[in-house]
């Protein structure tokens, strides 16, 4: 039976690209998806609210967000926002803060210039994290 391109994923090993059978890479992806889903279930509603607000506001303003602005936008006390930001950053999953404590990167958007650019149907342009 002849294999089609969709049956393999090419994996780079040194200068060579070797075919990785679909059964192998699909199993790896399923395992990773389960880990991500389990980690998502451990996030509280407040964690999600902070992360989602940061993504929306960075996309809208292209500016870093200070904790008081996030607190005002989510209705979560500033002290709780700071703790949530620390937790999300510690998990290295959703955001990064600049040295002043402002959210400068909230996946998938960033306030920094990157080689990855996004353009929205509304005409907005933004760098991707």
Short mmCIF file of N, CA, C and O in Angstrom, two decimals:
data_model
loop_
_atom_site.label_atom_id
_atom_site.label_comp_id
_atom_site.label_asym_id
_atom_site.label_seq_id
_atom_site.Cartn_x
_atom_site.Cartn_y
_atom_site.Cartn_z
N UNK A 1 0.85 -1.18 0.00
CA UNK A 1 0.00 0.00 0.00
C UNK A 1 0.89 1.24 0.00
O UNK A 1 1.86 1.32 0.73
N UNK A 2 0.53 2.19 -0.80
CA UNK A 2 1.30 3.42 -0.92
C UNK A 2 0.87 4.41 0.16
O UNK A 2 -0.32 4.61 0.37
N UNK A 3 1.82 4.99 0.87
CA UNK A 3 1.51 5.98 1.92
C UNK A 3 1.33 7.36 1.29
O UNK A 3 2.05 7.73 0.37
N UNK A 4 0.36 8.08 1.80
CA UNK A 4 0.16 9.46 1.34
C UNK A 4 0.89 10.40 2.27
O UNK A 4 1.30 10.02 3.37
N UNK A 5 1.04 11.66 1.88
CA UNK A 5 1.73 12.65 2.72
C UNK A 5 1.05 12.79 4.08
O UNK A 5 1.69 13.04 5.07
N UNK A 6 -0.28 12.61 4.13
CA UNK A 6 -1.01 12.76 5.39
C UNK A 6 -0.75 11.64 6.38
O UNK A 6 -1.14 11.73 7.53
N UNK A 7 -0.10 10.57 5.93
CA UNK A 7 0.17 9.44 6.80
C UNK A 7 1.43 9.61 7.63
O UNK A 7 1.69 8.81 8.52
N UNK A 8 2.23 10.63 7.34
CA UNK A 8 3.49 10.82 8.03
C UNK A 8 3.68 12.28 8.43
O UNK A 8 3.20 13.18 7.77
N UNK A 9 4.39 12.45 9.50
CA UNK A 9 4.87 13.76 9.91
C UNK A 9 6.38 13.69 9.77
O UNK A 9 6.99 12.69 10.14
N UNK A 10 6.99 14.67 9.19
CA UNK A 10 8.44 14.65 9.01
C UNK A 10 9.09 15.25 10.26
O UNK A 10 8.77 16.35 10.68
N UNK A 11 10.02 14.50 10.85
CA UNK A 11 10.73 14.94 12.04
C UNK A 11 12.19 15.17 11.67
O UNK A 11 12.82 14.30 11.05
N UNK A 12 12.70 16.32 12.06
CA UNK A 12 14.09 16.62 11.73
C UNK A 12 15.02 15.98 12.74
O UNK A 12 14.86 16.12 13.95
N UNK A 13 16.01 15.28 12.21
CA UNK A 13 17.07 14.67 13.01
C UNK A 13 18.37 15.08 12.34
O UNK A 13 18.72 14.57 11.27
N UNK A 14 19.06 16.05 12.94
CA UNK A 14 20.26 16.58 12.31
C UNK A 14 19.88 17.30 11.02
O UNK A 14 19.03 18.16 11.01
N UNK A 15 20.50 16.89 9.92
CA UNK A 15 20.21 17.49 8.62
C UNK A 15 19.13 16.73 7.86
O UNK A 15 18.77 17.10 6.75
N UNK A 16 18.63 15.67 8.45
CA UNK A 16 17.70 14.80 7.76
C UNK A 16 16.28 14.93 8.31
O UNK A 16 16.09 15.21 9.49
N UNK A 17 15.31 14.70 7.46
CA UNK A 17 13.91 14.67 7.86
C UNK A 17 13.42 13.23 7.71
O UNK A 17 13.44 12.68 6.60
N UNK A 18 13.01 12.65 8.83
CA UNK A 18 12.58 11.26 8.82
C UNK A 18 11.06 11.20 8.99
O UNK A 18 10.48 11.98 9.75
N UNK A 19 10.41 10.28 8.30
CA UNK A 19 8.96 10.15 8.44
C UNK A 19 8.60 9.55 9.80
O UNK A 19 9.21 8.59 10.24
N UNK A 20 7.62 10.15 10.44
CA UNK A 20 7.10 9.64 11.70
C UNK A 20 5.68 9.17 11.41
O UNK A 20 4.84 9.97 11.01
N UNK A 21 5.40 7.89 11.56
CA UNK A 21 4.08 7.37 11.20
C UNK A 21 2.95 8.07 11.96
O UNK A 21 3.10 8.46 13.12
N UNK A 22 1.80 8.18 11.32
CA UNK A 22 0.64 8.87 11.89
C UNK A 22 0.25 8.27 13.24
O UNK A 22 -0.12 9.00 14.17
N UNK A 23 0.31 6.95 13.38
CA UNK A 23 -0.08 6.32 14.65
C UNK A 23 0.76 6.84 15.80
O UNK A 23 0.27 7.04 16.91
N UNK A 24 2.03 7.10 15.55
CA UNK A 24 2.94 7.58 16.59
C UNK A 24 2.64 9.03 16.93
O UNK A 24 2.43 9.39 18.09
N UNK A 25 2.62 9.93 15.91
CA UNK A 25 2.43 11.33 16.23
C UNK A 25 1.03 11.62 16.73
O UNK A 25 0.84 12.52 17.55
N UNK A 26 0.04 10.87 16.30
CA UNK A 26 -1.32 11.08 16.83
C UNK A 26 -1.40 10.70 18.31
O UNK A 26 -2.07 11.35 19.09
N UNK A 27 -0.71 9.63 18.69
CA UNK A 27 -0.69 9.22 20.10
C UNK A 27 -0.02 10.31 20.95
O UNK A 27 -0.50 10.65 22.03
N UNK A 28 1.08 10.87 20.46
CA UNK A 28 1.77 11.94 21.19
C UNK A 28 0.85 13.15 21.34
O UNK A 28 0.75 13.74 22.42
N UNK A 29 0.16 13.53 20.27
CA UNK A 29 -0.73 14.69 20.33
C UNK A 29 -1.88 14.45 21.30
O UNK A 29 -2.25 15.33 22.07
N UNK A 30 -2.46 13.25 21.29
CA UNK A 30 -3.55 12.94 22.23
C UNK A 30 -3.08 13.05 23.68
O UNK A 30 -3.77 13.58 24.54
N UNK A 31 -1.87 12.55 23.95
CA UNK A 31 -1.31 12.62 25.30
C UNK A 31 -1.10 14.07 25.73
O UNK A 31 -1.46 14.46 26.85
N UNK A 32 -0.55 14.88 24.83
CA UNK A 32 -0.36 16.30 25.14
C UNK A 32 -1.70 17.01 25.35
O UNK A 32 -1.83 17.84 26.26
N UNK A 33 -2.69 16.70 24.54
CA UNK A 33 -4.01 17.31 24.69
C UNK A 33 -4.61 16.98 26.05
O UNK A 33 -5.21 17.85 26.70
N UNK A 34 -4.47 15.75 26.50
CA UNK A 34 -5.00 15.37 27.82
C UNK A 34 -4.30 16.14 28.94
O UNK A 34 -4.94 16.58 29.89
N UNK A 35 -2.98 16.33 28.82
CA UNK A 35 -2.25 17.10 29.84
C UNK A 35 -2.71 18.55 29.88
O UNK A 35 -2.89 19.13 30.94
N UNK A 36 -2.91 19.15 28.70
CA UNK A 36 -3.36 20.54 28.63
C UNK A 36 -4.76 20.67 29.20
O UNK A 36 -5.05 21.60 29.97
N UNK A 37 -5.64 19.75 28.88
CA UNK A 37 -7.01 19.79 29.40
C UNK A 37 -7.02 19.65 30.91
O UNK A 37 -7.77 20.33 31.61
N UNK A 38 -6.18 18.77 31.45
CA UNK A 38 -6.11 18.59 32.90
C UNK A 38 -5.62 19.87 33.57
O UNK A 38 -6.14 20.29 34.60
N UNK A 39 -4.63 20.52 32.98
CA UNK A 39 -4.12 21.78 33.53
C UNK A 39 -5.19 22.87 33.45
O UNK A 39 -5.33 23.67 34.38
N UNK A 40 -5.95 22.92 32.36
CA UNK A 40 -7.03 23.90 32.22
C UNK A 40 -8.09 23.71 33.29
O UNK A 40 -8.65 24.68 33.80
N UNK A 41 -8.40 22.48 33.63
CA UNK A 41 -9.42 22.23 34.66
C UNK A 41 -8.99 22.74 36.03
O UNK A 41 -9.83 23.01 36.88
N UNK A 42 -7.69 22.87 36.24
CA UNK A 42 -7.19 23.36 37.53
C UNK A 42 -7.27 24.88 37.64
O UNK A 42 -7.08 25.43 38.72
N UNK A 43 -7.56 25.57 36.55
CA UNK A 43 -7.68 27.03 36.59
C UNK A 43 -9.04 27.41 37.13
O UNK A 43 -10.06 26.83 36.77
N UNK A 44 -9.06 28.43 37.99
CA UNK A 44 -10.33 28.91 38.52
C UNK A 44 -11.00 29.84 37.50
O UNK A 44 -10.37 30.28 36.53
N UNK A 45 -12.24 30.16 37.77
CA UNK A 45 -12.95 31.12 36.91
C UNK A 45 -12.24 32.47 36.92
O UNK A 45 -12.19 33.16 35.90
N UNK A 46 -11.66 32.84 38.06
CA UNK A 46 -10.93 34.11 38.15
C UNK A 46 -9.66 34.08 37.31
O UNK A 46 -9.31 35.07 36.68
N UNK A 47 -8.96 32.94 37.31
CA UNK A 47 -7.77 32.80 36.46
C UNK A 47 -8.15 33.02 35.00
O UNK A 47 -7.48 33.76 34.27
N UNK A 48 -9.22 32.37 34.59
CA UNK A 48 -9.66 32.50 33.20
C UNK A 48 -10.08 33.93 32.89
O UNK A 48 -9.79 34.46 31.81
N UNK A 49 -10.79 34.57 33.83
CA UNK A 49 -11.24 35.95 33.60
C UNK A 49 -10.05 36.89 33.42
O UNK A 49 -10.06 37.74 32.53
N UNK A 50 -9.02 36.73 34.24
CA UNK A 50 -7.83 37.58 34.15
C UNK A 50 -7.12 37.34 32.81
O UNK A 50 -6.78 38.29 32.10
N UNK A 51 -6.93 36.08 32.46
CA UNK A 51 -6.22 35.77 31.21
C UNK A 51 -7.01 36.25 30.00
O UNK A 51 -6.46 36.88 29.11
N UNK A 52 -8.30 36.00 29.97
CA UNK A 52 -9.12 36.42 28.83
C UNK A 52 -9.17 37.95 28.72
O UNK A 52 -9.10 38.50 27.61
N UNK A 53 -9.28 38.63 29.85
CA UNK A 53 -9.29 40.10 29.82
C UNK A 53 -7.96 40.62 29.27
O UNK A 53 -7.93 41.53 28.45
N UNK A 54 -6.85 40.02 29.72
CA UNK A 54 -5.54 40.47 29.25
C UNK A 54 -5.41 40.29 27.74
O UNK A 54 -4.93 41.19 27.04
N UNK A 55 -5.87 39.18 27.21
CA UNK A 55 -5.80 38.95 25.76
C UNK A 55 -6.63 40.00 25.03
O UNK A 55 -6.16 40.62 24.07
N UNK A 56 -7.87 40.20 25.47
CA UNK A 56 -8.75 41.17 24.80
C UNK A 56 -8.17 42.57 24.83
O UNK A 56 -8.17 43.29 23.83
N UNK A 57 -7.67 42.99 25.99
CA UNK A 57 -7.18 44.37 26.13
C UNK A 57 -5.87 44.60 25.39
O UNK A 57 -5.67 45.65 24.80
N UNK A 58 -4.98 43.62 25.42
CA UNK A 58 -3.73 43.77 24.66
C UNK A 58 -4.05 43.83 23.17
O UNK A 58 -3.49 44.63 22.44
N UNK A 59 -4.99 43.00 22.73
CA UNK A 59 -5.39 43.03 21.32
C UNK A 59 -6.01 44.38 20.97
O UNK A 59 -5.81 44.90 19.87
N UNK A 60 -6.75 44.97 21.90
CA UNK A 60 -7.43 46.24 21.63
C UNK A 60 -6.48 47.42 21.70
O UNK A 60 -6.52 48.32 20.85
N UNK A 61 -5.56 47.43 22.69
CA UNK A 61 -4.74 48.62 22.93
C UNK A 61 -3.28 48.47 22.49
O UNK A 61 -2.60 49.47 22.32
N UNK A 62 -2.79 47.24 22.37
CA UNK A 62 -1.38 46.96 22.08
C UNK A 62 -0.46 47.57 23.13
O UNK A 62 0.69 47.90 22.84
N UNK A 63 -0.96 47.71 24.34
CA UNK A 63 -0.19 48.27 25.46
C UNK A 63 -0.15 47.27 26.61
O UNK A 63 -1.11 46.53 26.82
N UNK A 64 0.93 47.28 27.41
CA UNK A 64 0.98 46.42 28.60
C UNK A 64 -0.11 46.81 29.59
O UNK A 64 -0.51 47.97 29.67
N UNK A 65 -0.58 45.82 30.35
CA UNK A 65 -1.67 46.04 31.30
C UNK A 65 -1.18 45.95 32.73
O UNK A 65 -0.61 44.94 33.14
N UNK A 66 -1.45 46.99 33.50
CA UNK A 66 -1.10 46.98 34.92
C UNK A 66 -2.19 46.25 35.71
O UNK A 66 -3.36 46.25 35.30
N UNK A 67 -1.83 45.63 36.83
CA UNK A 67 -2.83 44.92 37.64
C UNK A 67 -4.07 45.75 38.00
O UNK A 67 -5.18 45.22 37.95
N UNK A 68 -3.93 47.05 38.35
CA UNK A 68 -5.15 47.81 38.66
C UNK A 68 -6.12 47.90 37.47
O UNK A 68 -7.33 47.86 37.66
N UNK A 69 -5.59 47.97 36.26
CA UNK A 69 -6.46 48.02 35.08
C UNK A 69 -7.18 46.68 34.90
O UNK A 69 -8.37 46.65 34.54
N UNK A 70 -6.48 45.60 35.16
CA UNK A 70 -7.11 44.28 35.06
C UNK A 70 -8.17 44.12 36.14
O UNK A 70 -9.27 43.63 35.88
N UNK A 71 -7.86 44.58 37.34
CA UNK A 71 -8.83 44.51 38.44
C UNK A 71 -10.08 45.31 38.11
O UNK A 71 -11.21 44.84 38.31
N UNK A 72 -9.90 46.50 37.56
CA UNK A 72 -11.05 47.33 37.20
C UNK A 72 -11.88 46.67 36.10
O UNK A 72 -13.11 46.73 36.13
N UNK A 73 -11.23 46.03 35.18
CA UNK A 73 -11.94 45.40 34.06
C UNK A 73 -12.62 44.09 34.40
O UNK A 73 -13.56 43.69 33.72
N UNK A 74 -12.13 43.41 35.43
CA UNK A 74 -12.69 42.10 35.79
C UNK A 74 -13.52 42.12 37.06
O UNK A 74 -14.26 41.18 37.32
N UNK A 75 -13.37 43.17 37.86
CA UNK A 75 -14.08 43.21 39.13
C UNK A 75 -13.43 42.36 40.21
O UNK A 75 -14.00 42.13 41.27
N UNK A 76 -12.21 41.91 39.96
CA UNK A 76 -11.46 41.11 40.94
C UNK A 76 -10.54 42.05 41.69
O UNK A 76 -9.89 42.91 41.09
N UNK A 77 -10.45 41.95 43.03
CA UNK A 77 -9.57 42.83 43.80
C UNK A 77 -8.12 42.78 43.29
O UNK A 77 -7.64 41.73 42.86
N UNK A 78 -7.43 43.92 43.36
CA UNK A 78 -6.06 44.03 42.85
C UNK A 78 -5.15 42.99 43.49
O UNK A 78 -4.35 42.35 42.79
N UNK A 79 -5.27 42.78 44.79
CA UNK A 79 -4.39 41.80 45.45
C UNK A 79 -4.61 40.39 44.87
O UNK A 79 -3.66 39.63 44.70
N UNK A 80 -5.85 40.06 44.57
CA UNK A 80 -6.14 38.75 43.96
C UNK A 80 -5.61 38.70 42.53
O UNK A 80 -5.09 37.66 42.09
N UNK A 81 -5.74 39.80 41.79
CA UNK A 81 -5.22 39.85 40.42
C UNK A 81 -3.72 39.61 40.44
O UNK A 81 -3.20 38.83 39.64
N UNK A 82 -3.00 40.25 41.34
CA UNK A 82 -1.54 40.08 41.43
C UNK A 82 -1.20 38.61 41.71
O UNK A 82 -0.32 38.04 41.07
N UNK A 83 -1.93 37.98 42.64
CA UNK A 83 -1.68 36.57 42.95
C UNK A 83 -1.98 35.68 41.75
O UNK A 83 -1.23 34.74 41.45
N UNK A 84 -3.05 35.97 41.04
CA UNK A 84 -3.42 35.19 39.86
C UNK A 84 -2.37 35.36 38.76
O UNK A 84 -1.97 34.39 38.11
N UNK A 85 -1.90 36.59 38.55
CA UNK A 85 -0.86 36.82 37.55
C UNK A 85 0.40 36.05 37.89
O UNK A 85 1.03 35.45 37.01
N UNK A 86 0.77 36.05 39.17
CA UNK A 86 1.95 35.29 39.58
C UNK A 86 1.76 33.80 39.29
O UNK A 86 2.67 33.13 38.79
N UNK A 87 0.57 33.29 39.58
CA UNK A 87 0.30 31.88 39.35
C UNK A 87 0.31 31.54 37.86
O UNK A 87 0.93 30.56 37.44
N UNK A 88 -0.35 32.36 37.05
CA UNK A 88 -0.37 32.10 35.61
C UNK A 88 1.03 32.19 35.01
O UNK A 88 1.40 31.37 34.17
N UNK A 89 1.80 33.16 35.46
CA UNK A 89 3.16 33.29 34.95
C UNK A 89 4.03 32.12 35.40
O UNK A 89 4.83 31.59 34.62
N UNK A 90 3.86 31.70 36.62
CA UNK A 90 4.63 30.57 37.15
C UNK A 90 4.37 29.30 36.33
O UNK A 90 5.27 28.52 36.07
N UNK A 91 3.13 29.14 35.90
CA UNK A 91 2.77 27.98 35.09
C UNK A 91 3.34 28.05 33.67
O UNK A 91 3.33 27.07 32.95
N UNK A 92 3.80 29.24 33.28
CA UNK A 92 4.39 29.46 31.95
C UNK A 92 3.45 29.01 30.84
O UNK A 92 3.87 28.44 29.86
N UNK A 93 2.19 29.28 31.02
CA UNK A 93 1.23 28.83 30.03
C UNK A 93 0.53 29.98 29.32
O UNK A 93 0.17 29.85 28.18
N UNK A 94 0.30 31.07 30.02
CA UNK A 94 -0.61 32.05 29.44
C UNK A 94 -0.07 33.46 29.32
O UNK A 94 -0.50 34.19 28.46
N UNK A 95 0.84 33.85 30.18
CA UNK A 95 1.26 35.24 30.13
C UNK A 95 2.64 35.46 30.70
O UNK A 95 3.21 34.59 31.33
N UNK A 96 3.15 36.66 30.42
CA UNK A 96 4.44 37.11 30.93
C UNK A 96 4.31 38.58 31.30
O UNK A 96 3.66 39.35 30.60
N UNK A 97 4.93 38.96 32.41
CA UNK A 97 4.90 40.35 32.86
C UNK A 97 6.26 41.01 32.66
O UNK A 97 7.29 40.37 32.80
N UNK A 98 6.22 42.30 32.37
CA UNK A 98 7.46 43.05 32.22
C UNK A 98 8.02 43.37 33.61
O UNK A 98 7.39 43.05 34.63
N UNK A 99 9.21 43.97 33.69
CA UNK A 99 9.81 44.26 35.00
C UNK A 99 8.96 45.17 35.89
O UNK A 99 9.12 45.18 37.11
N UNK A 100 8.03 45.91 35.31
CA UNK A 100 7.14 46.78 36.10
C UNK A 100 5.88 46.04 36.58
O UNK A 100 5.03 46.64 37.22
N UNK A 101 5.78 44.75 36.26
CA UNK A 101 4.64 43.96 36.70
C UNK A 101 3.42 44.04 35.80
O UNK A 101 2.37 43.50 36.12
N UNK A 102 3.57 44.68 34.64
CA UNK A 102 2.45 44.79 33.69
C UNK A 102 2.45 43.57 32.77
O UNK A 102 3.51 43.07 32.40
N UNK A 103 1.28 43.13 32.40
CA UNK A 103 1.17 42.01 31.46
C UNK A 103 1.53 42.52 30.08
O UNK A 103 0.88 43.40 29.54
N UNK A 104 2.61 41.97 29.52
CA UNK A 104 3.08 42.39 28.21
C UNK A 104 2.85 41.32 27.15
O UNK A 104 2.94 41.60 25.96
N UNK A 105 2.53 40.12 27.59
CA UNK A 105 2.33 38.99 26.68
C UNK A 105 1.22 38.14 27.27
O UNK A 105 1.29 37.74 28.43
N UNK A 106 0.17 37.93 26.54
CA UNK A 106 -0.92 37.04 26.94
C UNK A 106 -1.29 36.25 25.69
O UNK A 106 -1.84 36.80 24.75
N UNK A 107 -0.92 34.99 25.70
CA UNK A 107 -1.09 34.17 24.51
C UNK A 107 -2.50 34.31 23.95
O UNK A 107 -3.45 34.21 24.69
N UNK A 108 -2.59 34.65 22.67
CA UNK A 108 -1.59 34.63 21.61
C UNK A 108 -1.05 36.00 21.23
O UNK A 108 -0.43 36.14 20.18
N UNK A 109 -1.26 37.03 22.02
CA UNK A 109 -0.86 38.38 21.63
C UNK A 109 0.26 38.92 22.53
O UNK A 109 0.43 38.47 23.65
N UNK A 110 0.99 39.90 22.00
CA UNK A 110 2.07 40.52 22.76
C UNK A 110 2.15 42.00 22.41
O UNK A 110 1.74 42.41 21.33
N UNK A 111 2.72 42.76 23.32
CA UNK A 111 2.95 44.18 23.06
C UNK A 111 4.33 44.39 22.44
O UNK A 111 4.64 45.48 21.99
N UNK A 112 5.14 43.35 22.42
CA UNK A 112 6.50 43.44 21.86
C UNK A 112 6.46 43.21 20.36
O UNK A 112 5.58 42.53 19.84
N UNK A 113 7.45 43.75 19.68
CA UNK A 113 7.59 43.49 18.24
C UNK A 113 8.16 42.08 18.08
O UNK A 113 9.15 41.72 18.70
N UNK A 114 7.48 41.27 17.26
CA UNK A 114 7.93 39.91 16.99
C UNK A 114 7.89 39.68 15.48
O UNK A 114 7.27 40.46 14.76
N UNK A 115 8.50 38.62 15.01
CA UNK A 115 8.40 38.32 13.58
C UNK A 115 7.04 37.73 13.19
O UNK A 115 6.79 37.48 12.03
N UNK A 116 6.17 37.53 14.17
CA UNK A 116 4.86 36.92 13.93
C UNK A 116 3.79 37.99 13.99
O UNK A 116 3.56 38.59 15.04
N UNK A 117 3.12 38.25 12.88
CA UNK A 117 2.13 39.32 12.79
C UNK A 117 0.73 38.76 12.54
O UNK A 117 0.58 37.77 11.85
N UNK A 118 -0.26 39.44 13.12
CA UNK A 118 -1.65 39.06 12.90
C UNK A 118 -2.39 40.27 12.35
O UNK A 118 -2.09 41.40 12.71
N UNK A 119 -3.34 40.00 11.50
CA UNK A 119 -4.22 41.04 10.98
C UNK A 119 -5.65 40.57 11.15
O UNK A 119 -5.98 39.43 10.79
N UNK A 120 -6.49 41.40 11.73
CA UNK A 120 -7.88 41.05 11.98
C UNK A 120 -8.77 41.62 10.89
O UNK A 120 -8.42 42.60 10.22
N UNK A 121 -9.94 41.04 10.74
CA UNK A 121 -10.87 41.50 9.71
C UNK A 121 -11.33 42.93 9.99
O UNK A 121 -11.78 43.63 9.09
N UNK A 122 -11.17 43.40 11.22
CA UNK A 122 -11.55 44.76 11.59
C UNK A 122 -10.48 45.77 11.21
O UNK A 122 -10.64 46.96 11.43
N UNK A 123 -9.34 45.26 10.67
CA UNK A 123 -8.26 46.14 10.26
C UNK A 123 -7.14 46.28 11.29
O UNK A 123 -6.08 46.82 11.00
N UNK A 124 -7.36 45.78 12.51
CA UNK A 124 -6.32 45.86 13.53
C UNK A 124 -5.17 44.94 13.18
O UNK A 124 -5.36 43.87 12.62
N UNK A 125 -3.97 45.37 13.51
CA UNK A 125 -2.77 44.56 13.31
C UNK A 125 -2.06 44.46 14.66
O UNK A 125 -2.02 45.41 15.41
N UNK A 126 -1.48 43.30 14.89
CA UNK A 126 -0.86 43.04 16.19
C UNK A 126 0.22 41.99 16.02
O UNK A 126 0.17 41.17 15.10
N UNK A 127 1.20 42.03 16.91
CA UNK A 127 2.22 40.99 16.91
C UNK A 127 1.71 39.81 17.73
O UNK A 127 1.01 39.97 18.73
N UNK A 128 2.08 38.62 17.30
CA UNK A 128 1.69 37.40 17.99
C UNK A 128 2.82 36.93 18.89
O UNK A 128 4.00 37.13 18.58
N UNK A 129 2.44 36.33 19.98
CA UNK A 129 3.41 35.81 20.94
C UNK A 129 4.02 34.53 20.40
O UNK A 129 3.44 33.82 19.63
#
